[in-house]
Amino acid sequence: MSAVAAAEVHEKHTGSVPRILVFSTNNISDPGIDLAGSQHMHYSPGVEVISLPCTSGIKPSWIAHAIDQGFDGVFIASDGDECAYLPDCAKRAARIVSEAQAQLTELGHDPQRVKMAAICSVCAEPFTRQVQQFSATLAALQAAGAK
Amino acid sequence: MNSEETTVAGQLSPEQRRIGVYVCHCGGNISDYVDVQRVVDAIKDEPGVIVARDTIFACADATQENMEEDIHQYGLDGLVVASCSPKLHTVTFRGVAKRAGINPYQYTQVNIREQDSWTHGDNPEGATHKAISLVKAGIARTRLTTPLEPLVVETTQKALVVGGGITGLRAAIGLADVGLEVFLVEKEQELGGWVGRFGTMYPHDRRGSELIAGLVGEVRRRSSITVFTNAELMAKSGSFGNYVAAIRVNSDLPELIHVEVGSIVVATGFDTYQPEAGEYGYGIDGVVTLPEFKALIDASSGPLVHHGRPVKTIAYIYCVGSRQPGANEYCSRYCCAATAHAALQVSGLDRGVHQYHLYRDIRTYGKYELMYTDSRKNGSVYMKFPEDTPPSVARTDGGQLTVTTHDTLTGGEELTIPADLVVLVTGMVPRKNEELMGLLKLPVGTDGFFNEIHPKLRPVETVVDGVLIAGACQGPKNSTESVAAGLAAVTQSAAILKKGFAELDPQVAEVNAAACTWCEKCIDACPYSAIEKAEVAGRTVAAISPSTCKGCGGCVPVCPEDAIDLRGYTDAQIRAVIDTMLEEPVA
Ligand SMILES: Cc1cc2nc3c(=O)[nH]c(=O)nc-3n(C[C@H](O)[C@H](O)[C@H](O)COP(=O)(O)OP(=O)(O)OC[C@H]3O[C@@H](n4cnc5c(N)ncnc54)[C@H](O)[C@@H]3O)c2cc1C
Ligand code: SF4
Ligand code: SF4
C-alpha cells in the first residue's frame, strides 16, 4: 500500500487525520508556510503551527511532550542555513532532533514521528509536499500498529 | 482579591485573567471557509475569556476603536485577535492594546487565514475545527503572558560607515545631513570602490570616476564626517546604541583610534568572479573578463586595440560565474545591462565592430531593456545557447581566436565565430572579509553575501541591533540599487539614533537563578556573548544581558536544568499551547 493510500485508509477507519505539530520560525519558515496559504495550496487541517524566533530554540522535551500528549508527529520547518541568528543553527537543530528521538524512544514512541526539513520564506510548495508526505508516513505507521 | 488567588505578587493567576477575543471574517477570506460564529461559541467560555466577538474586519479603524472601548469597559488585561498572519498586524493590534492601557506583549495574534481558511478551503469542517483549536491555544498562551517593558538605552548620535564605495560615500553624506557625526573607514588608499575606477556607466552615461569625485567633494565639505583611508575596523565592544569601534589607520602604526558610535553601516561591496584557467578559454590571449574589458574601453578614445591588435569582432559569453548549479547559483543582476551598455560604448568608439552576444537569458530588467534594444539597433547580434551546451573558446593553429556555440533559436545549429576578443561576462561574488564578519557577528547566507533580517520588510537591518548592511555586500546590486540601500541605512540609523534613546525588544532570554547550577553550558551556546557570570543571593549563576541578547533562544534547550526561558515563548506557554491544541479534535 502506498503511503498516500495508507493515509486515506487511516482516515476512513479512525475518522481523523494524523495530527502534526509544526515548529516554524518567525522570519524564515513561517512566511513560507503563510505563502502556501496565500497560494491556496492544500494540506491536512491536522497540521498546526507554533512559530519561534529560531529552530535552535526548540526544546527536545517539547517535541516529546507533544507526541506523548497526542500529536501523531512533529515536523520541524527549520531555518537550515538561512538562520539570521546562529551560524551553526543547522547543526544545533540536528542535535535537538536526535535528543528528541532519544526521549521518544524512551517513552516508547517511534522516533520516525519527528521529521525536519529546511523551509525557506518562499518554500510554499516544498512545505506542502513535506507535510503531506509526513501525514502519509504517520498514517502508515499507525496502520502498522506502531506507537 | 486574596493573596492565594495571585501567583506572583501583584500578578493574576491565569484563570483570573480578563481576555478579549476577536475572530475576524476578513471580508469573506476567512468566513467563506471557517464558521466564525461556531469558533466564537466554542471559545467564549474558555477560562479567562471575558469578551468574545466576531468582526468583519478586525483591522478596520472602527473595529480597533470598539476593541479599545471593550478594554476600558470590561477592564481587559489580555487581547487575542484571530485573523491574518501575525506578520501583517501584530504591530497594529499591539498598538490597540497599548492605546487602551494593556501591555502590548499581552496581545496574541492567531493566524486563521494564511494557515487555515486559505489552505483548507477544500475542507471547511476541518478548517473550523482547526480554527477553534488554534484560538483556544492562543488564549492559553495569552493567559500566561506577563507585561514586558522594552529596555530603553541611550544612543550615541554618531555612526560608523565601513567601506567607502558609492554606497558608503552616499550613506556618509546622508548620515551627516540628518545631523549625525560620521566616521568613514576605507581599507584602500582611495575612496570610491569599483565605481571610482569606471568611465561611463549606465543608466545615465555619467563617468563613474566623476560621480565619485563629486561624492568625495561633498564628504570633504562636511566637517561632521571624518574619513580614514588605509584603515580597518579592528574591534567592536559595548552594546547597542553605544558601540566602541577600534580603527587601525595604516597597518604599520600600532595605535588604534577609538570612536564611540550608535550605529554601524557596513558597505564593503563585492568582488567579481575570477574564472579558472581554461574556463571558457580564460588564459588564452584575447580572452578577458568584463571588468578587464570595461577598463580597456574606458581607456580608449577611438577604435579598440588589444595587445597591439585591432579589435574588429567581439564575442561576449554571458553568465560566467553566475547561475551555476552547485556554485554561485544566483543571477548577478548587473552584468546583462553592463554588457549591453559596454556594447553601446564600443559602437560609439568604432561603428564597424561586429559584436556577438552569446547568452543564456537576457535580464536587462526594467528601463535597462532600452539599452538592449539600442545595442541591437547598433548592430549587436544576440544568440541564445542551451544551458547544457555552453560555448567553447579556442585559438586555432593559425592563431585565430574562435568561439563555437549552438544557437537555440535556429534549432541548435552549431556556429563558429572568429573573434578578436572574447569577453567573459563575469558575475559578482562576495568579498572575502572574514575578520569583519567575525567581529561584527555579521550573518552570512549560503551564497556568502551578508543577510538582512527580511529582504522585503527589513532590507538593511541585521539581527545585530544597530548594525546595518547596504549595497553590493548584501548581494548583487547595481549602483542605483546600492545607493538606495545606503540611504535606507541612513533612514534606519536616524530612526534608531535621532530620538537619543532606543527601545529593545524585551522578548529575550532570562535565567531562573534559583534553578541555575552554573554549569556554564549556556555560555558556549551564545555566540553574542550575552551570558555572564553573576552572584545572586550568594550563589554563582548565569545572567543574561537584555541589551546584548538577540532573543534567538539558542541557549534554552542547552540548559540541563531547564533554567532558561525565552520571554514570550516560555516553557509554560509552549506546553500550554500544545496541550490546548489537542483538546479540540481536528477531523
Ligand atoms: C565591470 C562592472 C561594470 C559595472 N557597471 C555598472 C554600471 O554601468 N552601472 C551601475 O549602476 N553599476 C555598475 N556596476 C555595479 C557597481 O560597480 C556596483 O553596484 C557598486 O560598485 C556597488 O557599490 P558598493 O559601494 O556597495 O561596493 P564597492 O564598489 O565594492 O565598494 C566597497 C568599498 O568597501 C571597501 N571595503 C571592503 N572591505 C572593507 C573593510 N573590511 N574595511 C574597510 N573598507 C572595506 C572597498 O575597498 C571598497 O572601496 C558594474 C560593476 C562591474 C564589476
Ligand atoms: S546552562 Fe543552565 S544551569 Fe548551566 S549555567 Fe546556564 S542557566 Fe545555569
Ligand atoms: S537567547 Fe540567544 S542571544 Fe540570548 S542569551 Fe540565549 S543564545 Fe544568547
PDB file of N, CA and C in Angstrom, chain B residues 501-542:
ATOM      1  N   PHE B 501      17.387  57.822  22.295  1.00  0.00           N
ATOM      2  CA  PHE B 501      17.274  56.557  23.024  1.00  0.00           C
ATOM      3  C   PHE B 501      16.634  55.540  22.081  1.00  0.00           C
ATOM      4  N   ALA B 502      16.783  54.264  22.406  1.00  0.00           N
ATOM      5  CA  ALA B 502      16.166  53.231  21.576  1.00  0.00           C
ATOM      6  C   ALA B 502      15.503  52.212  22.478  1.00  0.00           C
ATOM      7  N   GLU B 503      14.468  51.600  21.932  1.00  0.00           N
ATOM      8  CA  GLU B 503      13.783  50.560  22.694  1.00  0.00           C
ATOM      9  C   GLU B 503      14.168  49.210  22.128  1.00  0.00           C
ATOM     10  N   LEU B 504      14.585  48.308  22.993  1.00  0.00           N
ATOM     11  CA  LEU B 504      14.974  46.975  22.541  1.00  0.00           C
ATOM     12  C   LEU B 504      13.836  45.993  22.811  1.00  0.00           C
ATOM     13  N   ASP B 505      13.670  45.043  21.882  1.00  0.00           N
ATOM     14  CA  ASP B 505      12.637  44.027  22.055  1.00  0.00           C
ATOM     15  C   ASP B 505      12.850  43.312  23.392  1.00  0.00           C
ATOM     16  N   PRO B 506      11.828  43.325  24.246  1.00  0.00           N
ATOM     17  CA  PRO B 506      12.022  42.690  25.563  1.00  0.00           C
ATOM     18  C   PRO B 506      11.881  41.174  25.511  1.00  0.00           C
ATOM     19  N   GLN B 507      11.595  40.611  24.334  1.00  0.00           N
ATOM     20  CA  GLN B 507      11.428  39.156  24.268  1.00  0.00           C
ATOM     21  C   GLN B 507      12.803  38.492  24.185  1.00  0.00           C
ATOM     22  N   VAL B 508      13.519  38.553  25.275  1.00  0.00           N
ATOM     23  CA  VAL B 508      14.866  37.987  25.337  1.00  0.00           C
ATOM     24  C   VAL B 508      14.869  36.850  26.359  1.00  0.00           C
ATOM     25  N   ALA B 509      16.011  36.176  26.425  1.00  0.00           N
ATOM     26  CA  ALA B 509      16.102  35.034  27.328  1.00  0.00           C
ATOM     27  C   ALA B 509      16.386  35.505  28.747  1.00  0.00           C
ATOM     28  N   GLU B 510      15.899  34.707  29.719  1.00  0.00           N
ATOM     29  CA  GLU B 510      16.246  35.036  31.099  1.00  0.00           C
ATOM     30  C   GLU B 510      16.493  33.759  31.889  1.00  0.00           C
ATOM     31  N   VAL B 511      17.366  33.869  32.883  1.00  0.00           N
ATOM     32  CA  VAL B 511      17.755  32.699  33.674  1.00  0.00           C
ATOM     33  C   VAL B 511      16.979  32.714  34.987  1.00  0.00           C
ATOM     34  N   ASN B 512      16.427  31.579  35.332  1.00  0.00           N
ATOM     35  CA  ASN B 512      15.830  31.418  36.645  1.00  0.00           C
ATOM     36  C   ASN B 512      16.973  31.077  37.600  1.00  0.00           C
ATOM     37  N   ALA B 513      17.418  32.092  38.334  1.00  0.00           N
ATOM     38  CA  ALA B 513      18.631  31.941  39.151  1.00  0.00           C
ATOM     39  C   ALA B 513      18.505  30.804  40.156  1.00  0.00           C
ATOM     40  N   ALA B 514      17.309  30.584  40.649  1.00  0.00           N
ATOM     41  CA  ALA B 514      17.123  29.539  41.660  1.00  0.00           C
ATOM     42  C   ALA B 514      17.423  28.152  41.086  1.00  0.00           C
ATOM     43  N   ALA B 515      17.179  27.992  39.779  1.00  0.00           N
ATOM     44  CA  ALA B 515      17.384  26.672  39.172  1.00  0.00           C
ATOM     45  C   ALA B 515      18.781  26.505  38.583  1.00  0.00           C
ATOM     46  N   CYS B 516      19.463  27.606  38.343  1.00  0.00           N
ATOM     47  CA  CYS B 516      20.770  27.537  37.670  1.00  0.00           C
ATOM     48  C   CYS B 516      21.832  26.956  38.602  1.00  0.00           C
ATOM     49  N   THR B 517      22.647  26.037  38.074  1.00  0.00           N
ATOM     50  CA  THR B 517      23.724  25.425  38.880  1.00  0.00           C
ATOM     51  C   THR B 517      25.107  25.887  38.413  1.00  0.00           C
ATOM     52  N   TRP B 518      25.130  26.920  37.557  1.00  0.00           N
ATOM     53  CA  TRP B 518      26.374  27.440  36.974  1.00  0.00           C
ATOM     54  C   TRP B 518      27.237  26.324  36.368  1.00  0.00           C
ATOM     55  N   CYS B 519      26.589  25.577  35.462  1.00  0.00           N
ATOM     56  CA  CYS B 519      27.336  24.530  34.761  1.00  0.00           C
ATOM     57  C   CYS B 519      28.083  25.127  33.567  1.00  0.00           C
ATOM     58  N   GLU B 520      27.749  26.347  33.194  1.00  0.00           N
ATOM     59  CA  GLU B 520      28.404  27.110  32.117  1.00  0.00           C
ATOM     60  C   GLU B 520      28.075  26.630  30.708  1.00  0.00           C
ATOM     61  N   LYS B 521      27.157  25.655  30.599  1.00  0.00           N
ATOM     62  CA  LYS B 521      26.842  25.141  29.254  1.00  0.00           C
ATOM     63  C   LYS B 521      26.266  26.237  28.347  1.00  0.00           C
ATOM     64  N   CYS B 522      25.456  27.119  28.938  1.00  0.00           N
ATOM     65  CA  CYS B 522      24.802  28.141  28.111  1.00  0.00           C
ATOM     66  C   CYS B 522      25.803  29.159  27.573  1.00  0.00           C
ATOM     67  N   ILE B 523      26.898  29.356  28.299  1.00  0.00           N
ATOM     68  CA  ILE B 523      27.877  30.363  27.888  1.00  0.00           C
ATOM     69  C   ILE B 523      28.361  30.067  26.465  1.00  0.00           C
ATOM     70  N   ASP B 524      28.706  28.793  26.229  1.00  0.00           N
ATOM     71  CA  ASP B 524      29.217  28.417  24.906  1.00  0.00           C
ATOM     72  C   ASP B 524      28.123  28.463  23.845  1.00  0.00           C
ATOM     73  N   ALA B 525      26.870  28.357  24.284  1.00  0.00           N
ATOM     74  CA  ALA B 525      25.780  28.297  23.307  1.00  0.00           C
ATOM     75  C   ALA B 525      25.461  29.665  22.724  1.00  0.00           C
ATOM     76  N   CYS B 526      25.922  30.726  23.378  1.00  0.00           N
ATOM     77  CA  CYS B 526      25.541  32.062  22.916  1.00  0.00           C
ATOM     78  C   CYS B 526      26.672  32.721  22.123  1.00  0.00           C
ATOM     79  N   PRO B 527      26.519  32.867  20.818  1.00  0.00           N
ATOM     80  CA  PRO B 527      27.592  33.469  20.038  1.00  0.00           C
ATOM     81  C   PRO B 527      27.687  34.987  20.228  1.00  0.00           C
ATOM     82  N   TYR B 528      26.702  35.569  20.928  1.00  0.00           N
ATOM     83  CA  TYR B 528      26.703  37.025  21.096  1.00  0.00           C
ATOM     84  C   TYR B 528      27.296  37.450  22.435  1.00  0.00           C
ATOM     85  N   SER B 529      27.843  36.501  23.167  1.00  0.00           N
ATOM     86  CA  SER B 529      28.425  36.764  24.493  1.00  0.00           C
ATOM     87  C   SER B 529      27.447  37.529  25.391  1.00  0.00           C
ATOM     88  N   ALA B 530      26.171  37.111  25.363  1.00  0.00           N
ATOM     89  CA  ALA B 530      25.160  37.806  26.164  1.00  0.00           C
ATOM     90  C   ALA B 530      25.070  37.240  27.579  1.00  0.00           C
ATOM     91  N   ILE B 531      25.702  36.071  27.796  1.00  0.00           N
ATOM     92  CA  ILE B 531      25.546  35.409  29.100  1.00  0.00           C
ATOM     93  C   ILE B 531      26.831  35.574  29.910  1.00  0.00           C
ATOM     94  N   GLU B 532      26.641  35.994  31.139  1.00  0.00           N
ATOM     95  CA  GLU B 532      27.807  36.203  32.007  1.00  0.00           C
ATOM     96  C   GLU B 532      27.573  35.603  33.381  1.00  0.00           C
ATOM     97  N   LYS B 533      28.680  35.533  34.123  1.00  0.00           N
ATOM     98  CA  LYS B 533      28.608  35.019  35.487  1.00  0.00           C
ATOM     99  C   LYS B 533      28.068  36.121  36.397  1.00  0.00           C
ATOM    100  N   ALA B 534      27.189  35.735  37.323  1.00  0.00           N
ATOM    101  CA  ALA B 534      26.663  36.730  38.267  1.00  0.00           C
ATOM    102  C   ALA B 534      26.512  36.097  39.640  1.00  0.00           C
ATOM    103  N   GLU B 535      26.468  36.922  40.655  1.00  0.00           N
ATOM    104  CA  GLU B 535      26.207  36.429  42.019  1.00  0.00           C
ATOM    105  C   GLU B 535      24.779  36.794  42.372  1.00  0.00           C
ATOM    106  N   VAL B 536      23.962  35.806  42.699  1.00  0.00           N
ATOM    107  CA  VAL B 536      22.591  36.086  43.118  1.00  0.00           C
ATOM    108  C   VAL B 536      22.357  35.336  44.432  1.00  0.00           C
ATOM    109  N   ALA B 537      22.009  36.071  45.463  1.00  0.00           N
ATOM    110  CA  ALA B 537      21.752  35.505  46.789  1.00  0.00           C
ATOM    111  C   ALA B 537      22.885  34.573  47.216  1.00  0.00           C
ATOM    112  N   GLY B 538      24.095  35.049  47.008  1.00  0.00           N
ATOM    113  CA  GLY B 538      25.258  34.292  47.467  1.00  0.00           C
ATOM    114  C   GLY B 538      25.634  33.113  46.595  1.00  0.00           C
ATOM    115  N   ARG B 539      24.928  32.912  45.476  1.00  0.00           N
ATOM    116  CA  ARG B 539      25.271  31.801  44.593  1.00  0.00           C
ATOM    117  C   ARG B 539      25.771  32.325  43.259  1.00  0.00           C
ATOM    118  N   THR B 540      26.693  31.558  42.662  1.00  0.00           N
ATOM    119  CA  THR B 540      27.155  31.914  41.331  1.00  0.00           C
ATOM    120  C   THR B 540      26.184  31.332  40.314  1.00  0.00           C
ATOM    121  N   VAL B 541      25.650  32.191  39.456  1.00  0.00           N
ATOM    122  CA  VAL B 541      24.679  31.743  38.451  1.00  0.00           C
ATOM    123  C   VAL B 541      24.945  32.466  37.132  1.00  0.00           C
ATOM    124  N   ALA B 542      24.240  32.026  36.098  1.00  0.00           N
ATOM    125  CA  ALA B 542      24.323  32.708  34.805  1.00  0.00           C
ATOM    126  C   ALA B 542      23.326  33.854  34.789  1.00  0.00           C
TER     127      ALA B 542
END
